[in-house]
């Protein structure tokens, strides 16, 4: 390297300052714009930049510094080499001009500093209030290559700069030095799908590598990466993105199924989906389902529907989800039918919903055998709306109304209490109460105690799940992001169940006293259910018991709870140790009540009778799930029978695979036993003659077409997702206020207005009149 100084060599027209010259560099005449740029800066300022580059070059190895004559295989190799050199010196590079041949091979290519050239004059500059900062300074640094013998050879290299170079602490901001590699992109994608904010994601990666300066990119690059990724998804469109997501989910989970309903214009109206884990949960805990819809969970403003149940840890579990276009009867009929098909025809014993007429009509049409119960909480909200004046005038109305809903064991007692309430508050002609009375069998517990409801009388679990969704899903999310983040909710809910399972297996509850019945219950029930059981057992101490009647092996008792005026009738049969209580708690919730345990304790029963241990509340609730066999109803069509057998076997072996994969021993056992089973099946089929097999299967075996596969075929013809018309307030993500909240808020506003009016009147009073008023009020308070 040779340094030419102004003091030892007279400057020429094209040499206005000291410059770094290499023996291999070919002298070239600089363009006029570069001369002007360097003249504007002045020789002394440019000297300092060149001197800094000189000192950096002195500390670099010769392998890093470009030289004329160096050869590279590809254009990318040249860029990477020059970019590595630029990082050590402290500047950013970009690709400049170049030419290709007819085959697309580079003939020549130049790479320059990002500060090369100058900003052009824009005719819009006069209308701009604030201009962007200048980033072009007519920099001279350049690297040129030309093709020679199938190689790209360096033909020119200039190391002069007309601007300040970045120090080592600031080189992380150079644009060409910033890139998100594949490993980082994978981690950032996981962080984004996990709901982490971009700032938190970048901070996490920075700490892993020892600081942002070692990360290789800055937070703005991550935001650009996310924006680019979402732009690509937008190009695919909501329809293509959602369909691709559903198909990928089905590929990863063979038991995943979904259904799509399109309108006459081939636009998607409704989407329903459920995965394999949801189906297994439904097999174990699908006897009771809460169904509710909620708005404002997605950008389209579509109603979001969830089928929710309760597991053996008293935790909420999701059986299925749907994005609907509207809440009409036809939509609900399609949804309930799709849910039933995905669950192989198994209907719940009880379903709890709000007081929606279209929903009730659809349930009566599709699931007539299922007991339809109305949410008591929604009924209270409607009561606060329609009977707001009664609630305000009579403080005891709430207690009497609640007593009609919960407290009565016999229908006659309920009817008497209802009529007395109407007379007491002069509500005999209230139209809303008359409509509620016509639906009394769906909300009054006196009519529903004999039906199993898993101790649920409201859709609180659905409401709670809707509230939790807010932590995972934003209103401004498009449909594809909605699906991705809803998946996070499922993962977290299943983690909580797994944690509860581990706690049950690795610990035992602390017994309040060492009773044999408590020890047995602790071994059988989960920790959460055991607490409920022990509470019922504890209440037996305060119950009074009287023998009412005894006939042979059957004895009737009257049990009076502590602090209650009403008694419960308990019938015990000593021949088979069966017991029943008029409160119907076991029939309603699956756990024996305190009244029954009062009698059982009197009969010296030390263990929970087997017939009163409901498997869904035990630690083994999900072990050996009984697959809903649809083979009890044979069809005349052999093809239908083959399809039904296939579905039943598929669901059974899916559950077997999920359990066997938990340990190596169970996996090895399942594999060896599966081979034996397969050999036996093949032997059985060989024993049948070919003609008999063909006649049995109708000439050919047609495996059932999964509803999802049919959906994929139909989805090819869809034109898009049907958009909902915008309404006033749709853009708000605030939770809608209930009727009770609105009534309370209205009353508070009225009181505030009244206080303000009184203050204004007092402010306008003469002082003597105001003092007289205060004196009279004080005399009234003192009597």
XYZ file of C-alpha atoms in Angstrom:
783
model
C 0.000 0.000 0.000
C 1.311 3.425 -0.970
C 0.185 6.724 0.523
C 0.499 9.808 -1.637
C 0.598 12.988 0.473
C -0.183 16.526 -0.651
C 3.111 17.781 0.837
C 5.319 15.414 -1.208
C 3.285 15.265 -4.372
C 1.549 18.138 -6.084
C -2.209 17.563 -6.412
C -3.619 17.137 -9.857
C -7.070 18.089 -11.103
C -8.522 14.734 -10.095
C -6.492 14.355 -6.862
C -7.796 16.846 -4.316
C -6.792 14.953 -1.159
C -4.785 12.071 0.107
C -6.097 8.751 -1.128
C -5.393 5.113 -0.410
C -3.759 3.532 -3.422
C -2.909 -0.115 -3.914
C -0.346 -1.286 -6.399
C -3.016 -3.289 -8.169
C -5.482 -0.401 -8.490
C -5.851 0.970 -12.005
C -5.887 4.795 -12.062
C -9.176 6.244 -13.192
C -10.585 9.702 -13.836
C -13.294 10.604 -11.284
C -16.674 11.930 -12.450
C -17.492 15.601 -12.041
C -20.215 14.983 -9.395
C -17.657 13.291 -7.155
C -15.330 16.250 -7.548
C -18.081 18.654 -6.523
C -19.055 16.503 -3.521
C -15.502 16.357 -2.248
C -14.955 20.064 -2.912
C -18.022 20.927 -0.848
C -16.648 18.970 2.097
C -13.173 20.436 1.854
C -9.814 18.704 1.843
C -9.334 18.721 5.604
C -12.640 16.929 6.355
C -12.096 14.308 3.671
C -8.538 13.808 4.917
C -9.849 12.759 8.304
C -12.176 10.144 6.748
C -9.377 8.770 4.575
C -6.938 8.750 7.485
C -9.428 6.695 9.514
C -9.801 4.203 6.643
C -6.014 4.052 6.402
C -5.686 3.148 10.066
C -8.362 0.457 9.694
C -6.598 -1.024 6.672
C -3.405 -1.237 8.661
C -5.140 -3.538 11.146
C -6.814 -5.786 8.560
C -5.392 -8.952 7.094
C -4.641 -8.999 3.385
C -7.273 -11.729 2.849
C -10.089 -9.347 3.759
C -8.981 -6.366 1.647
C -10.151 -6.567 -2.010
C -7.476 -6.606 -4.711
C -7.603 -6.245 -8.460
C -7.412 -9.684 -10.005
C -9.318 -11.576 -7.292
C -11.783 -14.132 -8.719
C -15.181 -15.281 -7.481
C -17.626 -17.914 -8.647
C -20.892 -16.027 -8.282
C -22.144 -12.502 -7.919
C -23.365 -13.318 -4.387
C -19.840 -14.376 -3.414
C -18.554 -10.961 -4.490
C -21.250 -9.197 -2.491
C -20.569 -11.251 0.651
C -16.803 -10.659 0.411
C -17.153 -6.911 -0.101
C -19.798 -6.676 2.623
C -17.473 -8.435 5.075
C -14.741 -5.930 4.228
C -17.216 -3.048 4.589
C -18.168 -4.216 8.073
C -14.556 -4.084 9.226
C -14.056 -0.603 7.767
C -17.420 0.778 8.902
C -19.692 1.459 5.944
C -22.670 -0.116 4.199
C -22.713 -1.288 0.571
C -25.325 -1.794 -2.105
C -25.447 -3.295 -5.574
C -24.971 -0.809 -8.396
C -24.985 -1.190 -12.187
C -24.299 -4.378 -14.155
C -24.977 -6.280 -17.382
C -26.049 -9.861 -18.129
C -25.713 -12.017 -21.208
C -28.560 -13.794 -22.960
C -28.297 -16.719 -20.532
C -28.628 -14.563 -17.446
C -24.951 -14.665 -16.477
C -23.331 -11.519 -15.176
C -20.891 -9.900 -17.571
C -19.927 -7.110 -15.194
C -21.166 -5.795 -11.919
C -20.296 -2.937 -9.580
C -20.798 -2.613 -5.839
C -20.611 0.778 -4.194
C -20.916 2.416 -0.811
C -24.482 3.202 0.206
C -23.483 6.888 0.360
C -22.550 6.949 -3.337
C -24.205 9.552 -5.577
C -26.461 12.413 -4.498
C -30.158 12.958 -4.022
C -31.955 14.096 -7.168
C -34.154 17.167 -7.277
C -37.820 16.293 -6.814
C -40.522 18.590 -8.150
C -42.574 17.823 -5.032
C -39.899 19.199 -2.675
C -41.634 22.555 -2.364
C -44.743 20.863 -0.937
C -42.862 18.859 1.685
C -42.825 20.316 5.180
C -39.957 18.212 6.561
C -37.405 16.595 4.255
C -35.714 13.313 4.995
C -32.135 13.467 6.171
C -29.396 13.312 3.531
C -27.763 9.879 3.158
C -25.865 10.360 -0.158
C -22.521 12.183 -0.101
C -21.000 11.321 -3.475
C -18.813 8.617 -1.941
C -16.014 7.273 -4.171
C -15.724 3.748 -2.725
C -16.496 1.114 -5.359
C -15.700 -2.463 -6.311
C -16.111 -3.558 -9.953
C -15.947 -7.082 -11.369
C -16.068 -8.463 -14.913
C -16.465 -11.995 -16.252
C -13.289 -13.745 -17.313
C -13.061 -17.511 -17.948
C -16.403 -18.227 -16.210
C -15.189 -16.299 -13.170
C -15.965 -12.826 -11.913
C -12.670 -10.954 -11.635
C -12.063 -7.705 -9.731
C -11.115 -5.001 -12.225
C -11.311 -1.906 -10.062
C -11.278 -1.158 -6.328
C -11.416 2.318 -4.762
C -11.304 2.646 -0.979
C -11.841 6.423 -0.671
C -14.813 7.720 1.335
C -16.228 11.225 1.541
C -18.155 10.726 4.775
C -17.620 9.614 8.328
C -17.236 5.868 8.802
C -19.063 4.021 11.534
C -17.165 3.124 14.681
C -17.325 -0.501 15.901
C -20.085 0.289 18.423
C -22.316 1.733 15.677
C -21.766 -0.795 12.901
C -24.838 -2.764 13.897
C -26.919 0.029 12.298
C -25.339 -0.342 8.835
C -28.048 -1.543 6.491
C -26.052 -4.093 4.519
C -24.727 -5.620 7.744
C -28.234 -6.253 9.108
C -29.944 -9.515 8.240
C -32.266 -12.021 9.928
C -30.904 -15.505 9.326
C -33.044 -18.619 9.059
C -32.482 -19.723 12.652
C -33.437 -16.306 13.987
C -36.468 -16.176 11.682
C -37.637 -19.533 13.050
C -37.299 -18.327 16.646
C -39.034 -15.048 15.880
C -41.909 -16.887 14.176
C -42.358 -19.030 17.280
C -42.271 -15.931 19.488
C -44.839 -14.184 17.291
C -47.180 -17.186 17.351
C -46.724 -17.346 21.135
C -48.101 -13.827 21.456
C -44.856 -12.074 22.413
C -44.579 -8.440 21.424
C -41.829 -7.592 18.877
C -39.856 -5.641 21.478
C -39.895 -8.579 23.898
C -38.914 -11.039 21.163
C -35.924 -8.986 20.044
C -34.887 -8.420 23.657
C -34.977 -12.153 24.341
C -32.755 -12.977 21.354
C -30.393 -10.109 22.211
C -29.835 -11.471 25.701
C -29.037 -14.886 24.270
C -26.178 -13.509 22.156
C -24.901 -10.961 24.658
C -26.472 -7.744 23.426
C -28.146 -6.069 20.473
C -24.760 -5.342 18.901
C -24.213 -9.088 18.435
C -27.692 -9.799 17.146
C -27.149 -8.926 13.484
C -30.326 -6.853 13.131
C -32.275 -4.147 14.947
C -35.928 -4.056 16.098
C -36.983 -2.145 12.958
C -35.806 -5.088 10.839
C -38.039 -7.450 12.797
C -41.041 -5.160 12.297
C -40.298 -5.077 8.565
C -39.986 -8.853 8.548
C -43.389 -9.252 10.162
C -44.923 -6.716 7.772
C -43.463 -8.537 4.759
C -44.716 -11.869 6.013
C -48.221 -10.534 6.565
C -48.165 -8.934 3.124
C -47.480 -12.327 1.592
C -50.378 -13.771 3.565
C -52.616 -10.966 2.328
C -51.670 -11.864 -1.251
C -52.960 -15.379 -0.603
C -56.064 -13.813 0.915
C -58.133 -14.692 3.953
C -59.833 -17.509 2.095
C -56.667 -19.155 0.812
C -54.842 -18.647 4.101
C -57.638 -20.130 6.206
C -58.136 -23.117 3.909
C -54.404 -23.760 3.820
C -54.272 -23.584 7.625
C -57.145 -26.063 8.004
C -55.576 -28.472 5.518
C -52.204 -28.259 7.276
C -53.875 -28.957 10.614
C -55.538 -32.008 9.137
C -52.201 -33.161 7.733
C -50.566 -32.854 11.173
C -53.549 -34.346 13.019
C -55.360 -37.101 11.041
C -58.321 -36.812 13.408
C -58.727 -33.083 12.766
C -61.947 -32.292 10.939
C -63.680 -29.155 9.772
C -66.793 -28.133 7.893
C -67.432 -25.158 5.632
C -70.794 -23.816 4.527
C -71.021 -21.639 1.413
C -73.888 -19.534 0.168
C -75.427 -19.500 -3.296
C -72.653 -17.213 -4.544
C -69.941 -19.688 -3.429
C -68.783 -17.420 -0.599
C -67.861 -18.980 2.733
C -70.464 -18.223 5.408
C -69.642 -20.503 8.332
C -66.593 -22.485 9.452
C -66.551 -25.204 12.126
C -63.460 -27.113 13.270
C -62.382 -29.596 15.942
C -59.173 -31.560 16.462
C -58.375 -35.030 17.747
C -57.814 -33.925 21.335
C -61.181 -32.171 21.409
C -62.853 -35.364 20.214
C -61.159 -37.420 22.938
C -62.224 -34.897 25.552
C -65.760 -35.076 24.224
C -65.745 -38.872 24.619
C -64.879 -38.474 28.298
C -66.732 -35.300 29.263
C -69.221 -34.631 26.484
C -72.262 -35.480 28.616
C -72.801 -31.776 29.368
C -72.066 -28.964 26.897
C -72.234 -25.192 27.291
C -72.850 -23.367 24.045
C -72.602 -19.640 23.609
C -71.732 -17.089 20.940
C -69.848 -13.862 21.348
C -68.997 -10.954 19.048
C -65.955 -8.756 18.448
C -63.328 -11.492 18.576
C -62.082 -10.971 15.020
C -61.662 -8.240 12.442
C -64.715 -9.361 10.484
C -67.019 -8.953 13.498
C -68.326 -12.499 13.085
C -70.074 -14.349 15.947
C -67.616 -16.784 17.504
C -69.213 -19.942 18.926
C -67.655 -22.400 21.377
C -68.756 -25.825 22.573
C -67.406 -25.958 26.136
C -67.523 -28.646 28.822
C -65.967 -29.443 32.191
C -63.331 -32.114 32.826
C -62.530 -34.208 35.913
C -60.498 -31.344 37.422
C -63.451 -28.960 37.131
C -61.586 -27.155 34.349
C -63.207 -25.875 31.172
C -62.438 -27.852 28.016
C -63.266 -26.970 24.420
C -65.006 -29.534 22.202
C -65.322 -27.449 19.050
C -65.310 -23.915 17.682
C -67.045 -22.083 14.866
C -66.930 -18.730 13.092
C -70.440 -17.891 11.958
C -71.884 -15.316 9.606
C -75.106 -14.761 11.557
C -77.219 -16.308 14.327
C -80.212 -17.538 12.392
C -81.958 -20.856 12.890
C -80.545 -22.299 9.644
C -77.011 -21.432 10.723
C -77.445 -23.179 14.077
C -79.000 -26.221 12.396
C -75.951 -26.528 10.137
C -73.591 -26.036 13.102
C -75.223 -28.636 15.360
C -75.355 -31.106 12.489
C -71.644 -30.553 11.697
C -70.711 -30.960 15.367
C -72.688 -34.196 15.602
C -71.035 -35.648 12.491
C -67.554 -34.847 13.755
C -68.347 -36.597 17.065
C -69.631 -39.749 15.324
C -73.240 -39.103 16.246
C -72.801 -38.849 20.020
C -75.211 -36.296 21.471
C -74.760 -34.641 24.868
C -77.128 -35.425 27.718
C -77.597 -31.746 28.541
C -76.798 -28.509 26.737
C -76.896 -25.088 28.379
C -77.479 -21.972 26.256
C -78.749 -18.453 26.629
C -82.352 -17.528 25.901
C -82.064 -17.379 22.112
C -85.154 -18.342 20.116
C -83.253 -19.370 16.961
C -80.892 -21.527 19.007
C -83.768 -23.215 20.857
C -85.572 -23.956 17.583
C -82.446 -25.507 16.051
C -81.817 -27.673 19.136
C -85.389 -28.923 19.151
C -84.988 -29.859 15.489
C -81.530 -31.477 15.582
C -81.126 -32.762 19.160
C -84.615 -33.504 20.483
C -83.261 -36.160 22.899
C -80.882 -33.682 24.560
C -82.150 -31.809 27.618
C -82.022 -28.102 26.823
C -81.395 -25.934 29.876
C -81.341 -22.130 29.941
C -78.602 -20.169 31.636
C -79.852 -18.803 34.963
C -77.312 -15.963 34.860
C -78.718 -14.690 31.571
C -82.182 -14.941 33.079
C -81.124 -12.687 35.955
C -79.726 -10.191 33.443
C -83.009 -10.153 31.550
C -84.903 -9.800 34.831
C -82.813 -6.762 35.726
C -83.725 -5.285 32.348
C -87.465 -5.992 32.352
C -88.082 -5.645 36.120
C -85.680 -2.843 36.940
C -88.327 -0.835 38.808
C -89.231 -3.881 40.968
C -85.579 -4.463 41.893
C -85.239 -0.808 42.905
C -88.430 -0.615 44.973
C -88.204 -3.986 46.772
C -84.913 -5.196 48.205
C -86.427 -8.611 49.064
C -87.452 -9.380 45.475
C -84.011 -10.730 44.579
C -84.145 -13.275 47.402
C -87.676 -14.449 46.545
C -86.888 -14.707 42.834
C -83.710 -16.683 43.563
C -85.638 -19.004 45.879
C -88.030 -19.885 43.072
C -85.107 -20.800 40.849
C -83.010 -22.868 43.266
C -84.642 -23.864 46.536
C -87.553 -26.207 45.842
C -87.499 -29.998 45.552
C -91.140 -30.506 44.526
C -93.043 -28.919 41.675
C -95.977 -28.048 43.912
C -93.731 -26.065 46.256
C -92.276 -24.190 43.316
C -95.715 -23.274 41.910
C -96.893 -22.022 45.303
C -93.763 -19.915 45.792
C -94.069 -18.475 42.281
C -97.707 -17.474 42.763
C -96.967 -15.949 46.162
C -94.166 -13.889 44.631
C -96.469 -12.564 41.903
C -99.108 -11.572 44.448
C -96.600 -10.057 46.895
C -95.107 -7.722 44.305
C -98.254 -7.231 42.212
C -96.789 -8.875 39.099
C -99.704 -11.103 38.042
C -100.068 -9.281 34.724
C -96.376 -8.880 33.917
C -95.912 -10.166 30.354
C -92.188 -10.975 30.730
C -92.756 -13.160 33.810
C -95.590 -14.909 31.993
C -93.232 -15.816 29.134
C -90.638 -17.040 31.613
C -93.188 -19.193 33.376
C -93.991 -20.932 30.088
C -90.290 -21.881 29.861
C -90.001 -22.869 33.539
C -88.990 -26.449 32.737
C -85.776 -25.134 31.153
C -84.567 -22.908 34.014
C -86.196 -23.909 37.306
C -84.032 -26.518 39.059
C -87.061 -28.345 40.377
C -87.578 -29.598 36.791
C -83.908 -30.206 36.007
C -82.504 -31.860 39.106
C -83.101 -35.351 37.757
C -80.965 -34.594 34.666
C -77.166 -34.693 34.903
C -75.683 -31.206 34.390
C -72.221 -31.649 35.968
C -73.327 -29.183 38.679
C -73.768 -26.376 36.118
C -76.805 -24.138 35.905
C -75.277 -21.324 33.849
C -73.113 -20.848 30.777
C -70.491 -19.298 33.023
C -67.777 -21.536 31.585
C -68.469 -20.262 28.083
C -68.524 -16.694 29.360
C -65.243 -17.289 31.189
C -63.683 -18.802 28.062
C -64.826 -15.809 26.020
C -63.136 -13.554 28.558
C -59.894 -15.551 28.355
C -59.871 -15.265 24.571
C -59.252 -11.532 24.976
C -55.771 -12.331 26.282
C -54.912 -14.229 23.095
C -56.902 -12.607 20.284
C -57.253 -8.956 19.335
C -60.180 -7.425 17.538
C -57.929 -6.188 14.732
C -56.699 -9.708 13.903
C -57.567 -11.087 10.495
C -58.978 -14.613 10.231
C -55.658 -16.363 9.747
C -54.070 -14.715 12.793
C -57.273 -15.507 14.676
C -56.800 -19.228 14.015
C -53.108 -19.164 14.958
C -53.675 -17.397 18.269
C -56.744 -19.465 19.140
C -54.399 -22.436 18.923
C -52.339 -20.824 21.692
C -55.408 -20.822 23.920
C -55.876 -24.555 23.360
C -52.233 -25.260 24.171
C -52.410 -23.318 27.438
C -55.686 -24.959 28.499
C -54.239 -28.409 27.853
C -51.118 -27.522 29.780
C -53.266 -26.666 32.809
C -54.984 -30.042 32.554
C -51.633 -31.816 32.257
C -50.369 -29.963 35.322
C -53.475 -30.995 37.289
C -52.995 -34.634 36.187
C -49.398 -34.555 37.407
C -50.457 -33.059 40.742
C -53.069 -35.789 41.192
C -50.560 -38.539 40.456
C -47.749 -37.149 42.605
C -49.643 -35.890 45.658
C -52.542 -36.659 47.963
C -54.927 -34.282 49.703
C -54.460 -33.439 53.354
C -57.311 -35.059 55.257
C -59.118 -32.894 57.837
C -59.582 -36.038 59.954
C -58.477 -39.665 59.339
C -61.862 -41.088 58.399
C -61.927 -44.224 56.249
C -64.426 -42.742 53.827
C -62.164 -39.731 53.236
C -59.169 -41.979 52.566
C -61.193 -43.908 49.999
C -62.480 -40.713 48.353
C -58.937 -39.297 48.199
C -57.785 -42.392 46.304
C -60.673 -42.240 43.849
C -61.504 -38.605 43.124
C -59.286 -35.862 41.729
C -58.079 -33.209 44.167
C -60.652 -30.658 43.045
C -63.603 -33.044 43.281
C -62.329 -34.397 46.613
C -62.620 -30.899 48.100
C -66.276 -30.776 47.035
C -66.863 -34.261 48.441
C -65.193 -33.456 51.778
C -67.288 -30.283 52.087
C -70.481 -32.299 51.681
C -69.240 -34.808 54.246
C -68.414 -31.990 56.647
C -71.949 -30.572 56.377
C -73.399 -33.833 57.706
C -72.391 -32.826 61.237
C -74.898 -29.955 61.272
C -77.772 -31.900 59.705
C -80.647 -33.224 61.796
C -81.987 -36.676 60.922
C -85.322 -38.281 61.839
C -86.699 -41.644 60.791
C -89.964 -41.007 58.979
C -91.010 -44.490 57.861
C -89.552 -47.997 57.713
C -90.947 -50.770 55.542
C -88.826 -53.912 55.256
C -85.439 -53.074 53.794
C -86.536 -49.540 52.805
C -86.248 -46.751 55.365
C -87.310 -43.159 54.831
C -85.546 -40.328 56.647
C -86.166 -36.623 57.067
C -82.938 -34.630 56.988
C -82.937 -30.948 57.916
C -79.831 -28.924 56.941
C -78.423 -26.429 59.395
C -80.138 -23.055 59.231
C -82.861 -24.297 56.861
C -86.575 -24.641 57.521
C -87.233 -27.137 54.743
C -86.340 -30.795 55.059
C -85.210 -33.342 52.474
C -86.521 -36.867 52.067
C -83.815 -39.549 51.960
C -84.739 -43.158 51.095
C -82.268 -45.950 51.912
C -82.587 -49.547 50.660
C -80.456 -51.884 52.779
C -80.904 -54.810 50.365
C -78.671 -53.219 47.703
C -77.247 -50.225 49.654
C -78.964 -47.792 47.308
C -79.915 -44.321 48.470
C -81.763 -41.352 46.988
C -82.417 -37.816 48.177
C -85.156 -35.430 47.185
C -82.572 -32.706 46.463
C -81.319 -34.864 43.526
C -77.755 -33.615 43.933
C -76.211 -36.882 42.749
C -78.449 -36.978 39.678
C -77.621 -33.332 38.962
C -73.894 -33.165 39.787
C -72.672 -36.776 40.197
C -71.619 -36.362 43.853
C -73.638 -37.572 46.846
C -75.122 -34.789 48.959
C -74.664 -34.182 52.683
C -78.212 -35.424 53.377
C -77.460 -38.810 51.833
C -74.133 -39.070 53.680
C -75.904 -38.337 56.973
C -77.932 -41.493 56.453
C -74.987 -43.532 55.122
C -72.922 -42.586 58.162
C -75.797 -43.720 60.353
C -75.732 -47.023 58.427
C -71.958 -47.375 59.136
C -70.940 -47.072 55.459
C -67.132 -46.570 55.421
C -66.496 -46.293 51.664
C -68.116 -44.509 48.771
C -70.489 -47.054 47.183
C -69.300 -48.065 43.708
C -72.626 -47.195 42.085
C -72.203 -43.604 43.281
C -68.693 -43.100 41.933
C -69.041 -41.344 38.617
C -66.034 -42.102 36.433
C -65.909 -38.598 34.934
C -64.908 -37.220 38.373
C -62.200 -39.795 39.076
C -58.466 -39.811 38.351
C -59.057 -42.486 35.696
C -61.677 -40.498 33.809
C -59.690 -40.546 30.539
C -58.295 -44.069 30.823
C -59.992 -46.596 28.565
C -62.344 -44.118 26.957
C -65.448 -45.916 25.793
C -65.687 -45.228 22.087
C -69.203 -44.428 21.029
C -70.060 -47.479 18.990
C -72.284 -46.653 16.082
C -72.549 -50.322 15.143
C -75.611 -50.909 17.265
C -77.673 -49.632 14.361
C -76.884 -51.670 11.262
C -77.648 -50.323 7.845
C -79.031 -52.261 4.921
C -76.243 -50.858 2.767
C -73.013 -52.908 3.203
C -70.925 -49.934 2.145
C -72.337 -47.855 4.995
C -71.492 -50.628 7.478
C -67.895 -50.776 6.238
C -67.607 -47.022 6.566
C -69.032 -47.064 10.092
C -66.620 -49.840 11.146
C -63.736 -47.864 9.727
C -64.672 -44.715 11.659
C -65.067 -46.567 14.963
C -61.732 -48.376 14.562
C -59.969 -45.198 13.504
C -61.095 -43.302 16.597
C -60.226 -46.211 18.875
C -56.690 -46.625 17.527
C -56.145 -42.894 17.584
C -56.814 -42.957 21.333
C -54.616 -46.049 21.681
C -51.744 -44.307 19.888
C -52.067 -41.213 22.077
C -51.844 -43.289 25.275
C -49.178 -45.737 24.076
C -46.807 -42.950 23.083
C -46.502 -41.786 26.704
C -43.642 -44.224 27.503
C -41.255 -46.574 25.729
C -42.671 -49.642 27.476
C -46.252 -48.894 26.448
C -45.070 -48.077 22.909
C -43.218 -51.401 22.567
C -46.200 -53.308 23.936
C -48.627 -51.564 21.580
C -46.398 -52.256 18.570
C -45.974 -55.968 19.322
C -49.629 -56.428 20.178
C -50.633 -54.468 17.080
C -48.640 -56.827 14.841
C -50.394 -59.820 16.407
C -53.783 -58.193 15.883
C -52.979 -57.370 12.264
C -51.891 -60.987 11.580
C -55.140 -62.296 13.085
C -57.181 -59.897 10.962
C -55.359 -60.995 7.800
C -55.923 -64.652 8.691
C -59.627 -64.041 9.229
C -59.969 -62.264 5.901
C -58.144 -65.044 4.047
C -60.579 -67.603 5.394
C -63.403 -65.809 3.661
C -63.834 -66.590 0.024
C -63.264 -63.828 -2.503
C -66.850 -64.045 -3.707
C -68.215 -63.795 -0.203
C -66.016 -60.797 0.551
C -67.157 -59.058 -2.618
C -70.793 -59.745 -1.925
C -70.426 -58.540 1.650
C -68.794 -55.288 0.573
C -70.991 -54.769 -2.457
C -68.244 -55.552 -4.996
C -65.711 -53.049 -3.658
C -64.687 -51.568 -0.341
C -65.311 -47.843 -0.159
C -63.688 -46.316 2.846
C -65.699 -43.414 4.160
C -64.836 -40.025 2.790
C -63.915 -37.744 5.662
C -66.030 -34.629 5.874
C -62.823 -32.611 5.707
C -61.786 -34.248 2.432
C -65.152 -33.394 0.992
C -64.710 -29.872 2.276
C -61.379 -29.611 0.456
C -63.064 -30.579 -2.806
C -65.845 -28.080 -2.253
C -63.407 -25.398 -1.096
C -61.794 -25.300 -4.549
C -64.920 -23.632 -5.891
C -65.328 -20.959 -3.216
C -64.847 -17.351 -4.227
C -63.969 -15.965 -0.824
C -65.224 -15.347 2.690
C -68.560 -13.608 2.949
C -68.036 -10.275 4.686
C -70.469 -8.952 7.252
C -71.892 -5.465 6.724
C -70.485 -2.871 9.072
C -72.741 -1.623 11.847
C -72.421 1.194 14.296
C -70.151 0.143 17.131
C -68.640 -2.855 15.328
C -65.157 -1.369 15.489
C -65.217 -1.217 19.261
C -63.524 -4.057 21.144
C -65.132 -3.090 24.469
C -67.266 -5.780 26.091
C -71.001 -5.024 25.711
C -72.632 -4.024 28.990
C -75.183 -6.395 30.505
C -78.677 -5.280 31.427
C -77.822 -5.244 35.145
C -74.728 -3.103 34.542
C -76.711 -0.702 32.377
C -79.426 -0.376 35.045
C -76.837 0.243 37.780
C -75.029 2.791 35.650
C -78.300 4.555 34.827
C -79.225 4.731 38.501
C -75.816 6.123 39.423
C -76.044 8.784 36.733
C -79.493 9.767 38.026
C -78.191 10.063 41.583
C -75.200 12.127 40.473
C -77.490 14.432 38.530
C -79.768 14.818 41.567
C -76.833 15.689 43.847
C -75.548 18.207 41.319
C -78.994 19.844 41.094
C -79.231 20.158 44.881
C -75.762 21.718 45.040
C -76.688 24.247 42.351
C -79.846 25.170 44.248
C -77.901 25.610 47.477
C -75.320 27.769 45.715
C -78.079 30.112 44.487
C -79.772 30.404 47.913
C -79.238 33.507 50.089
C -76.965 32.778 53.012
C -79.715 33.245 55.627
C -82.050 30.842 53.818
C -79.225 28.285 53.457
C -78.453 28.429 57.200
C -82.136 28.003 58.029
C -82.310 24.917 55.783
C -79.240 23.359 57.414
C -80.681 24.017 60.867
C -84.018 22.400 60.022
C -82.283 19.319 58.536
C -80.157 18.946 61.675
C -83.256 19.191 63.882
C -84.928 16.458 61.827
C -81.908 14.164 62.231
C -81.864 14.730 65.976
C -85.590 13.933 66.213
